[in-house]
Amino acid sequence: MDEIFKQALPVLQKLTAAGFEAYFVGGSVRDFLIGRKIADVDIATSAFPEEVKEIFPKSYDTGIEHGTVTVRENGTFYEITTFRTEGTYEDFRRPKEVTFIRSLTEDLRRRDFTMNAIAMDAAGRFIDPFRGKEAITAKQICAVGDPHERFHEDALRMMRAIRFVSQLDFQLDQATRQALQENKALLAHTAVERKTTEWVKLLQGKAVNKALKLLVDSGVEVYLPGLQGKQEALLQLATWHFSELQDELATWLLLAAAVKPESASQFLRAWKLSNKTIQVVSKAYERLMDYPEEWTATDLYYAGEQVLCLVGSAFEIMYAKDGVVNELLKQYGELPIHSRDELMADGRDLMAWTGKAPGKWLKITIEKLEKEIVQGRLSNTSDAIKRWVVDEESR
């Protein structure tokens, strides 16, 4: 048993000692069977929320309406969720009602894919009523029960299926794939923010190329922001040499580079990204689309370290060329200054030396000063800058 499970065993033991069933469930069990790193554990129990709270004095109602209580054990927080069934789904996301039950099998029946519907007890024994271990061995993603029903319950499960293809290098079984193709229009009802979360994870998986081809073959791109009619661009993206890219900004830059939108900022805004992400990626996109044969000192300075890293990373992936980032950062590191903050004079100095009041001239002068220093024509010392300013003023 993995160490992360061993640390959580006291939680299961307290629940079982009180006469209830308790198991590790979901992604942690799946990842344990696959051999992937486990981020955290989820615990399911036959104890109802109020019963859980009686057993664990230090508890928090983090999702009690859905049966989830967070408890603290040995300094670590664990989510414990009561076995439940779910009523009719009204918005292709949330059930109308949740009913707490005592049956593990019925709880597992409501889950999305068989590989996620496996439980493990405190002794390391698996409870697998839907043959999830068999699916893992076959590297298949199979819906629990009727895939049409699972996708109608939560349309995002279709994006999750494709994301798991990317992360695990699995493939959809025939029934699940057919249901995905027939129900993809339900994604129109799914919030963009939820699609965005899955999309980033998809692009960061080890089999992203396979996942992108599946996405296009299934026609899911029609229901993603700005990707309607962009099948060729996505297939081009699938040919690039990803290697489990973990930089989220770089994933958006690569997508924009493949799609080539008229406005990168508008395209990114449609995905409901933060203003900071839109600003940085849009700036990097402009530099990538106008990639210079040779970077001048001015190019490097106004790009900045973050944008240079993004542009270099994208260039390496798009053209299977190594060392671009290191070379750009090497050149950037050799600049005399890297930001306006490093100037050995500021606006107050300039006003004191010229005797002038604040005005538009100040911004223009500082910009000219930056260029002179970056291009190596002026030393970044207070005396040198003062002489240059006074000389400029006398012209």
Tab-separated table of C-alpha atoms in Angstrom:
chain	number	residue	atom	x	y	z
A	1	MET	CA	0.000	0.000	0.000
A	2	ASP	CA	1.284	3.451	-0.931
A	3	GLU	CA	2.498	5.683	1.906
A	4	ILE	CA	-0.238	8.257	1.306
A	5	PHE	CA	-2.850	5.565	2.027
A	6	LYS	CA	-1.008	4.394	5.134
A	7	GLN	CA	-1.068	7.916	6.542
A	8	ALA	CA	-4.835	8.051	6.030
A	9	LEU	CA	-5.540	4.614	7.541
A	10	PRO	CA	-6.490	6.046	10.969
A	11	VAL	CA	-9.451	7.763	9.304
A	12	LEU	CA	-10.752	4.490	7.865
A	13	GLN	CA	-10.050	2.666	11.116
A	14	LYS	CA	-12.031	5.158	13.203
A	15	LEU	CA	-15.004	4.851	10.861
A	16	THR	CA	-14.942	1.049	10.826
A	17	ALA	CA	-14.437	0.906	14.600
A	18	ALA	CA	-17.678	2.861	14.927
A	19	GLY	CA	-19.474	0.211	12.912
A	20	PHE	CA	-19.427	1.818	9.467
A	21	GLU	CA	-17.865	0.871	6.146
A	22	ALA	CA	-15.049	3.064	4.840
A	23	TYR	CA	-12.918	2.874	1.702
A	24	PHE	CA	-10.438	4.747	-0.414
A	25	VAL	CA	-12.123	5.561	-3.724
A	26	GLY	CA	-11.769	7.403	-7.010
A	27	GLY	CA	-8.650	8.745	-8.653
A	28	SER	CA	-6.253	7.794	-5.873
A	29	VAL	CA	-7.131	4.093	-6.215
A	30	ARG	CA	-6.972	4.325	-9.994
A	31	ASP	CA	-3.564	6.003	-9.922
A	32	PHE	CA	-2.281	3.468	-7.393
A	33	LEU	CA	-3.213	0.624	-9.754
A	34	ILE	CA	-1.665	2.414	-12.735
A	35	GLY	CA	1.490	3.372	-10.851
A	36	ARG	CA	1.010	7.132	-11.106
A	37	LYS	CA	1.880	9.610	-8.378
A	38	ILE	CA	-1.052	10.127	-6.016
A	39	ALA	CA	-1.836	13.722	-5.117
A	40	ASP	CA	-4.416	13.074	-2.398
A	41	VAL	CA	-6.937	10.476	-1.274
A	42	ASP	CA	-10.720	10.459	-1.261
A	43	ILE	CA	-12.627	8.483	1.332
A	44	ALA	CA	-16.189	7.156	1.036
A	45	THR	CA	-18.199	5.773	3.920
A	46	SER	CA	-21.588	4.357	4.879
A	47	ALA	CA	-21.675	6.834	7.776
A	48	PHE	CA	-23.995	9.765	7.194
A	49	PRO	CA	-22.501	13.283	7.558
A	50	GLU	CA	-23.754	13.832	11.105
A	51	GLU	CA	-22.381	10.430	12.087
A	52	VAL	CA	-18.997	11.330	10.611
A	53	LYS	CA	-18.971	14.552	12.627
A	54	GLU	CA	-19.649	12.630	15.820
A	55	ILE	CA	-16.591	10.451	15.183
A	56	PHE	CA	-14.295	13.362	14.238
A	57	PRO	CA	-14.644	16.403	16.521
A	58	LYS	CA	-12.437	18.476	14.213
A	59	SER	CA	-14.602	18.572	11.108
A	60	TYR	CA	-15.783	21.142	8.578
A	61	ASP	CA	-18.931	21.210	6.438
A	62	THR	CA	-17.189	21.711	3.097
A	63	GLY	CA	-19.912	20.078	1.010
A	64	ILE	CA	-22.351	18.619	3.471
A	65	GLU	CA	-25.344	18.997	1.144
A	66	HIS	CA	-23.640	16.412	-1.074
A	67	GLY	CA	-22.453	14.343	1.862
A	68	THR	CA	-18.892	15.657	2.122
A	69	VAL	CA	-17.283	16.516	5.436
A	70	THR	CA	-13.624	17.505	5.796
A	71	VAL	CA	-11.882	16.118	8.877
A	72	ARG	CA	-8.479	16.731	10.365
A	73	GLU	CA	-6.393	13.719	11.382
A	74	ASN	CA	-2.749	13.912	12.476
A	75	GLY	CA	-2.444	17.382	11.017
A	76	THR	CA	-3.789	16.427	7.590
A	77	PHE	CA	-7.202	17.251	6.114
A	78	TYR	CA	-9.265	14.513	4.479
A	79	GLU	CA	-12.563	14.698	2.626
A	80	ILE	CA	-15.032	12.015	3.674
A	81	THR	CA	-18.118	11.565	1.523
A	82	THR	CA	-21.168	9.503	2.408
A	83	PHE	CA	-22.316	6.813	-0.030
A	84	ARG	CA	-25.046	8.390	-2.124
A	85	THR	CA	-27.312	8.110	-5.120
A	86	GLU	CA	-28.262	11.050	-7.257
A	87	GLY	CA	-31.624	12.114	-8.641
A	88	THR	CA	-32.466	13.553	-12.040
A	89	TYR	CA	-29.926	15.937	-13.568
A	90	GLU	CA	-31.569	19.187	-14.684
A	91	ASP	CA	-28.663	21.164	-16.123
A	92	PHE	CA	-26.314	18.453	-17.460
A	93	ARG	CA	-24.143	19.018	-14.404
A	94	ARG	CA	-25.867	18.837	-11.016
A	95	PRO	CA	-28.352	16.306	-9.685
A	96	LYS	CA	-31.710	17.668	-8.538
A	97	GLU	CA	-31.346	15.773	-5.278
A	98	VAL	CA	-28.872	13.566	-3.419
A	99	THR	CA	-29.882	10.606	-1.264
A	100	PHE	CA	-27.509	9.182	1.329
A	101	ILE	CA	-27.328	5.391	1.337
A	102	ARG	CA	-25.422	2.541	3.000
A	103	SER	CA	-24.453	0.617	-0.174
A	104	LEU	CA	-20.946	0.952	-1.612
A	105	THR	CA	-21.928	-0.671	-4.912
A	106	GLU	CA	-24.732	1.806	-5.494
A	107	ASP	CA	-22.364	4.659	-4.688
A	108	LEU	CA	-19.816	3.400	-7.210
A	109	ARG	CA	-22.562	2.971	-9.807
A	110	ARG	CA	-23.052	6.756	-10.087
A	111	ARG	CA	-19.419	7.436	-11.021
A	112	ASP	CA	-18.212	8.356	-14.491
A	113	PHE	CA	-15.768	5.647	-15.632
A	114	THR	CA	-15.110	2.127	-14.392
A	115	MET	CA	-11.467	2.909	-13.627
A	116	ASN	CA	-12.750	5.548	-11.179
A	117	ALA	CA	-15.334	3.200	-9.639
A	118	ILE	CA	-12.954	1.016	-7.641
A	119	ALA	CA	-12.755	1.028	-3.847
A	120	MET	CA	-9.945	-0.179	-1.590
A	121	ASP	CA	-10.368	-1.120	2.070
A	122	ALA	CA	-7.939	-0.667	4.942
A	123	ALA	CA	-6.397	-4.079	4.250
A	124	GLY	CA	-5.611	-3.180	0.642
A	125	ARG	CA	-8.416	-5.320	-0.817
A	126	PHE	CA	-10.220	-3.997	-3.882
A	127	ILE	CA	-13.965	-3.829	-4.392
A	128	ASP	CA	-14.513	-3.619	-8.134
A	129	PRO	CA	-18.114	-4.352	-9.156
A	130	PHE	CA	-17.796	-2.715	-12.568
A	131	ARG	CA	-14.512	-4.345	-13.652
A	132	GLY	CA	-12.445	-1.195	-13.469
A	133	LYS	CA	-9.204	-3.108	-12.920
A	134	GLU	CA	-9.868	-5.009	-16.132
A	135	ALA	CA	-10.313	-1.729	-17.990
A	136	ILE	CA	-7.063	-0.383	-16.544
A	137	THR	CA	-5.190	-3.500	-17.643
A	138	ALA	CA	-6.641	-3.082	-21.144
A	139	LYS	CA	-5.870	0.677	-21.026
A	140	GLN	CA	-9.493	1.469	-21.770
A	141	ILE	CA	-11.796	4.230	-20.566
A	142	CYS	CA	-15.256	2.717	-20.125
A	143	ALA	CA	-18.321	4.471	-18.781
A	144	VAL	CA	-20.032	2.941	-15.771
A	145	GLY	CA	-23.248	1.434	-17.133
A	146	ASP	CA	-24.867	3.307	-20.022
A	147	PRO	CA	-22.444	5.983	-21.337
A	148	HIS	CA	-25.359	8.000	-22.748
A	149	GLU	CA	-26.784	8.329	-19.246
A	150	ARG	CA	-23.414	9.262	-17.754
A	151	PHE	CA	-22.896	12.021	-20.338
A	152	HIS	CA	-26.445	13.345	-19.897
A	153	GLU	CA	-25.829	13.569	-16.151
A	154	ASP	CA	-22.738	15.720	-16.634
A	155	ALA	CA	-21.738	16.704	-20.157
A	156	LEU	CA	-18.248	17.643	-18.980
A	157	ARG	CA	-17.551	13.927	-18.622
A	158	MET	CA	-16.969	13.886	-22.374
A	159	MET	CA	-14.136	16.383	-21.984
A	160	ARG	CA	-12.858	14.377	-19.011
A	161	ALA	CA	-12.804	11.238	-21.152
A	162	ILE	CA	-10.603	12.917	-23.752
A	163	ARG	CA	-8.446	14.434	-21.022
A	164	PHE	CA	-7.858	10.976	-19.524
A	165	VAL	CA	-6.778	9.754	-22.971
A	166	SER	CA	-4.101	12.444	-22.870
A	167	GLN	CA	-3.010	11.931	-19.270
A	168	LEU	CA	-3.049	8.124	-19.178
A	169	ASP	CA	-2.442	7.225	-22.843
A	170	PHE	CA	-5.596	5.071	-22.726
A	171	GLN	CA	-8.326	4.822	-25.344
A	172	LEU	CA	-12.119	4.963	-25.174
A	173	ASP	CA	-13.987	1.695	-25.523
A	174	GLN	CA	-16.361	1.523	-28.482
A	175	ALA	CA	-19.570	2.214	-26.544
A	176	THR	CA	-18.131	5.230	-24.731
A	177	ARG	CA	-16.665	6.678	-27.905
A	178	GLN	CA	-19.934	6.256	-29.786
A	179	ALA	CA	-21.846	7.927	-26.978
A	180	LEU	CA	-19.379	10.810	-26.982
A	181	GLN	CA	-19.959	11.417	-30.685
A	182	GLU	CA	-23.728	11.256	-30.310
A	183	ASN	CA	-23.962	13.470	-27.210
A	184	LYS	CA	-21.262	16.071	-27.837
A	185	ALA	CA	-23.854	18.824	-28.378
A	186	LEU	CA	-24.615	18.666	-24.653
A	187	LEU	CA	-21.310	20.475	-24.102
A	188	ALA	CA	-23.082	23.634	-25.251
A	189	HIS	CA	-24.702	23.655	-21.803
A	190	THR	CA	-21.370	23.401	-19.948
A	191	ALA	CA	-19.741	26.494	-18.432
A	192	VAL	CA	-16.637	27.679	-20.283
A	193	GLU	CA	-14.624	27.762	-17.060
A	194	ARG	CA	-15.148	24.014	-16.553
A	195	LYS	CA	-14.130	23.275	-20.151
A	196	THR	CA	-11.036	25.438	-19.696
A	197	THR	CA	-9.880	23.425	-16.673
A	198	GLU	CA	-10.146	20.163	-18.624
A	199	TRP	CA	-8.512	21.670	-21.702
A	200	VAL	CA	-5.389	22.729	-19.815
A	201	LYS	CA	-5.022	19.260	-18.290
A	202	LEU	CA	-5.519	17.719	-21.732
A	203	LEU	CA	-2.730	19.779	-23.278
A	204	GLN	CA	-0.390	18.852	-20.427
A	205	GLY	CA	-0.818	15.076	-20.802
A	206	LYS	CA	1.723	12.624	-22.161
A	207	ALA	CA	-0.560	11.515	-25.021
A	208	VAL	CA	-1.842	14.961	-26.004
A	209	ASN	CA	-1.366	14.153	-29.686
A	210	LYS	CA	-3.683	11.142	-29.464
A	211	ALA	CA	-6.235	13.126	-27.451
A	212	LEU	CA	-6.333	16.012	-29.940
A	213	LYS	CA	-6.941	13.627	-32.829
A	214	LEU	CA	-9.792	12.014	-30.876
A	215	LEU	CA	-11.241	15.434	-30.096
A	216	VAL	CA	-11.273	16.367	-33.794
A	217	ASP	CA	-12.547	12.948	-34.922
A	218	SER	CA	-15.412	13.267	-32.440
A	219	GLY	CA	-16.258	16.845	-33.439
A	220	VAL	CA	-15.995	18.128	-29.866
A	221	GLU	CA	-13.983	21.184	-30.939
A	222	VAL	CA	-17.197	22.764	-32.244
A	223	TYR	CA	-18.255	23.329	-28.635
A	224	LEU	CA	-14.980	24.877	-27.465
A	225	PRO	CA	-14.321	28.649	-27.614
A	226	GLY	CA	-12.830	29.839	-30.886
A	227	LEU	CA	-12.186	26.344	-32.261
A	228	GLN	CA	-15.148	26.010	-34.601
A	229	GLY	CA	-13.803	25.193	-38.061
A	230	LYS	CA	-10.258	24.828	-36.713
A	231	GLN	CA	-9.848	21.077	-37.268
A	232	GLU	CA	-6.706	21.498	-39.387
A	233	ALA	CA	-5.159	23.812	-36.804
A	234	LEU	CA	-5.812	21.277	-34.044
A	235	LEU	CA	-4.352	18.460	-36.134
A	236	GLN	CA	-1.312	20.672	-36.704
A	237	LEU	CA	-1.103	21.195	-32.945
A	238	ALA	CA	-1.200	17.402	-32.573
A	239	THR	CA	1.978	17.049	-34.649
A	240	TRP	CA	4.065	19.266	-32.391
A	241	HIS	CA	6.483	17.669	-29.988
A	242	PHE	CA	4.850	18.053	-26.590
A	243	SER	CA	6.600	16.403	-23.667
A	244	GLU	CA	4.138	16.722	-20.783
A	245	LEU	CA	4.325	20.514	-20.859
A	246	GLN	CA	3.436	21.832	-17.417
A	247	ASP	CA	3.503	25.584	-18.052
A	248	GLU	CA	-0.127	26.640	-18.440
A	249	LEU	CA	0.791	29.898	-20.178
A	250	ALA	CA	2.787	27.961	-22.771
A	251	THR	CA	-0.189	25.714	-23.493
A	252	TRP	CA	-2.314	28.741	-24.333
A	253	LEU	CA	0.452	30.226	-26.457
A	254	LEU	CA	0.767	27.015	-28.468
A	255	LEU	CA	-2.984	26.839	-28.988
A	256	ALA	CA	-3.037	30.416	-30.239
A	257	ALA	CA	-0.055	29.718	-32.492
A	258	ALA	CA	-1.913	26.820	-34.087
A	259	VAL	CA	-5.262	28.588	-34.442
A	260	LYS	CA	-3.818	31.982	-35.449
A	261	PRO	CA	-6.797	34.104	-34.326
A	262	GLU	CA	-7.255	37.647	-35.629
A	263	SER	CA	-7.013	38.839	-32.044
A	264	ALA	CA	-5.147	36.709	-29.533
A	265	SER	CA	-6.589	38.661	-26.621
A	266	GLN	CA	-10.185	38.151	-27.776
A	267	PHE	CA	-9.560	34.462	-28.411
A	268	LEU	CA	-8.105	33.972	-24.929
A	269	ARG	CA	-10.825	36.064	-23.318
A	270	ALA	CA	-13.422	33.692	-24.774
A	271	TRP	CA	-11.883	30.953	-22.593
A	272	LYS	CA	-12.540	33.122	-19.515
A	273	LEU	CA	-8.855	33.412	-18.653
A	274	SER	CA	-7.488	35.950	-16.192
A	275	ASN	CA	-6.499	39.388	-17.441
A	276	LYS	CA	-2.883	38.689	-16.464
A	277	THR	CA	-2.801	35.468	-18.505
A	278	ILE	CA	-4.361	37.216	-21.495
A	279	GLN	CA	-1.851	40.065	-21.282
A	280	VAL	CA	1.255	37.865	-21.053
A	281	VAL	CA	0.200	35.276	-23.634
A	282	SER	CA	-0.944	37.925	-26.117
A	283	LYS	CA	2.419	39.666	-25.858
A	284	ALA	CA	4.242	36.359	-26.335
A	285	TYR	CA	2.005	35.497	-29.297
A	286	GLU	CA	2.937	38.740	-31.065
A	287	ARG	CA	6.652	37.990	-30.637
A	288	LEU	CA	6.249	34.352	-31.712
A	289	MET	CA	4.335	35.300	-34.866
A	290	ASP	CA	6.997	37.890	-35.685
A	291	TYR	CA	9.982	35.838	-34.560
A	292	PRO	CA	13.183	37.733	-35.536
A	293	GLU	CA	16.077	36.046	-37.304
A	294	GLU	CA	18.281	37.768	-34.741
A	295	TRP	CA	17.089	39.235	-31.478
A	296	THR	CA	18.334	42.773	-30.899
A	297	ALA	CA	19.035	44.082	-27.424
A	298	THR	CA	15.877	46.171	-27.680
A	299	ASP	CA	13.810	43.124	-28.693
A	300	LEU	CA	15.062	41.207	-25.675
A	301	TYR	CA	14.562	44.069	-23.239
A	302	TYR	CA	10.990	44.868	-24.178
A	303	ALA	CA	10.013	41.198	-24.343
A	304	GLY	CA	11.218	40.479	-20.817
A	305	GLU	CA	12.274	37.214	-19.228
A	306	GLN	CA	8.811	35.649	-18.876
A	307	VAL	CA	7.806	36.281	-22.484
A	308	LEU	CA	11.193	35.099	-23.749
A	309	CYS	CA	10.763	31.819	-21.875
A	310	LEU	CA	7.294	31.340	-23.344
A	311	VAL	CA	8.328	32.215	-26.881
A	312	GLY	CA	11.429	30.050	-26.693
A	313	SER	CA	9.504	27.082	-25.276
A	314	ALA	CA	6.846	27.350	-27.984
A	315	PHE	CA	9.515	27.629	-30.705
A	316	GLU	CA	11.278	24.518	-29.403
A	317	ILE	CA	8.037	22.529	-29.438
A	318	MET	CA	6.784	23.777	-32.798
A	319	TYR	CA	10.054	23.196	-34.633
A	320	ALA	CA	11.589	20.384	-32.536
A	321	LYS	CA	14.614	22.545	-31.824
A	322	ASP	CA	16.506	22.399	-28.516
A	323	GLY	CA	18.353	25.148	-26.686
A	324	VAL	CA	16.275	28.125	-27.812
A	325	VAL	CA	15.173	29.144	-24.322
A	326	ASN	CA	18.688	28.881	-22.909
A	327	GLU	CA	20.123	30.998	-25.709
A	328	LEU	CA	17.477	33.706	-25.346
A	329	LEU	CA	17.968	33.836	-21.585
A	330	LYS	CA	21.734	33.980	-22.038
A	331	GLN	CA	21.399	36.993	-24.332
A	332	TYR	CA	18.856	38.575	-22.018
A	333	GLY	CA	21.152	38.109	-19.034
A	334	GLU	CA	23.908	40.038	-20.815
A	335	LEU	CA	21.798	43.194	-21.135
A	336	PRO	CA	23.029	46.149	-19.055
A	337	ILE	CA	19.559	46.548	-17.523
A	338	HIS	CA	16.451	44.362	-17.490
A	339	SER	CA	13.789	46.814	-16.334
A	340	ARG	CA	13.249	50.514	-15.765
A	341	ASP	CA	13.689	49.926	-12.037
A	342	GLU	CA	17.385	49.232	-12.636
A	343	LEU	CA	18.067	52.697	-14.081
A	344	MET	CA	20.473	54.662	-11.894
A	345	ALA	CA	18.198	57.691	-12.158
A	346	ASP	CA	14.467	58.288	-11.920
A	347	GLY	CA	11.935	60.974	-12.764
A	348	ARG	CA	12.792	63.057	-9.726
A	349	ASP	CA	16.448	63.155	-10.763
A	350	LEU	CA	15.539	64.229	-14.284
A	351	MET	CA	13.313	67.049	-13.001
A	352	ALA	CA	16.038	68.198	-10.599
A	353	TRP	CA	18.698	68.229	-13.320
A	354	THR	CA	16.518	70.080	-15.858
A	355	GLY	CA	14.490	72.268	-13.507
A	356	LYS	CA	11.340	71.257	-15.402
A	357	ALA	CA	7.944	70.321	-13.994
A	358	PRO	CA	6.390	66.888	-14.602
A	359	GLY	CA	4.934	66.397	-18.043
A	360	LYS	CA	4.858	64.261	-21.185
A	361	TRP	CA	8.521	65.063	-21.757
A	362	LEU	CA	9.454	62.959	-18.708
A	363	LYS	CA	8.019	59.720	-20.112
A	364	ILE	CA	9.593	60.352	-23.517
A	365	THR	CA	12.994	61.106	-21.997
A	366	ILE	CA	13.007	57.989	-19.805
A	367	GLU	CA	12.086	55.828	-22.803
A	368	LYS	CA	14.937	57.313	-24.848
A	369	LEU	CA	17.247	56.824	-21.873
A	370	GLU	CA	16.319	53.149	-21.614
A	371	LYS	CA	17.098	52.559	-25.289
A	372	GLU	CA	20.439	54.333	-25.071
A	373	ILE	CA	21.516	52.144	-22.142
A	374	VAL	CA	20.093	48.880	-23.518
A	375	GLN	CA	21.814	49.432	-26.858
A	376	GLY	CA	25.123	50.078	-25.112
A	377	ARG	CA	25.524	53.702	-26.116
A	378	LEU	CA	25.263	55.026	-22.574
A	379	SER	CA	26.612	53.742	-19.269
A	380	ASN	CA	24.047	53.111	-16.534
A	381	THR	CA	25.617	55.412	-13.944
A	382	SER	CA	24.139	58.494	-12.343
A	383	ASP	CA	26.910	60.768	-13.674
A	384	ALA	CA	26.666	59.463	-17.224
A	385	ILE	CA	22.880	59.726	-17.241
A	386	LYS	CA	23.009	63.279	-15.850
A	387	ARG	CA	25.450	64.389	-18.570
A	388	TRP	CA	23.240	62.791	-21.227
A	389	VAL	CA	20.082	64.446	-19.872
A	390	VAL	CA	21.686	67.869	-19.649
A	391	ASP	CA	23.114	67.478	-23.147
A	392	GLU	CA	19.704	66.427	-24.514
A	393	GLU	CA	18.101	69.442	-22.860
A	394	SER	CA	20.598	71.847	-24.388
A	395	ARG	CA	19.942	70.649	-27.939
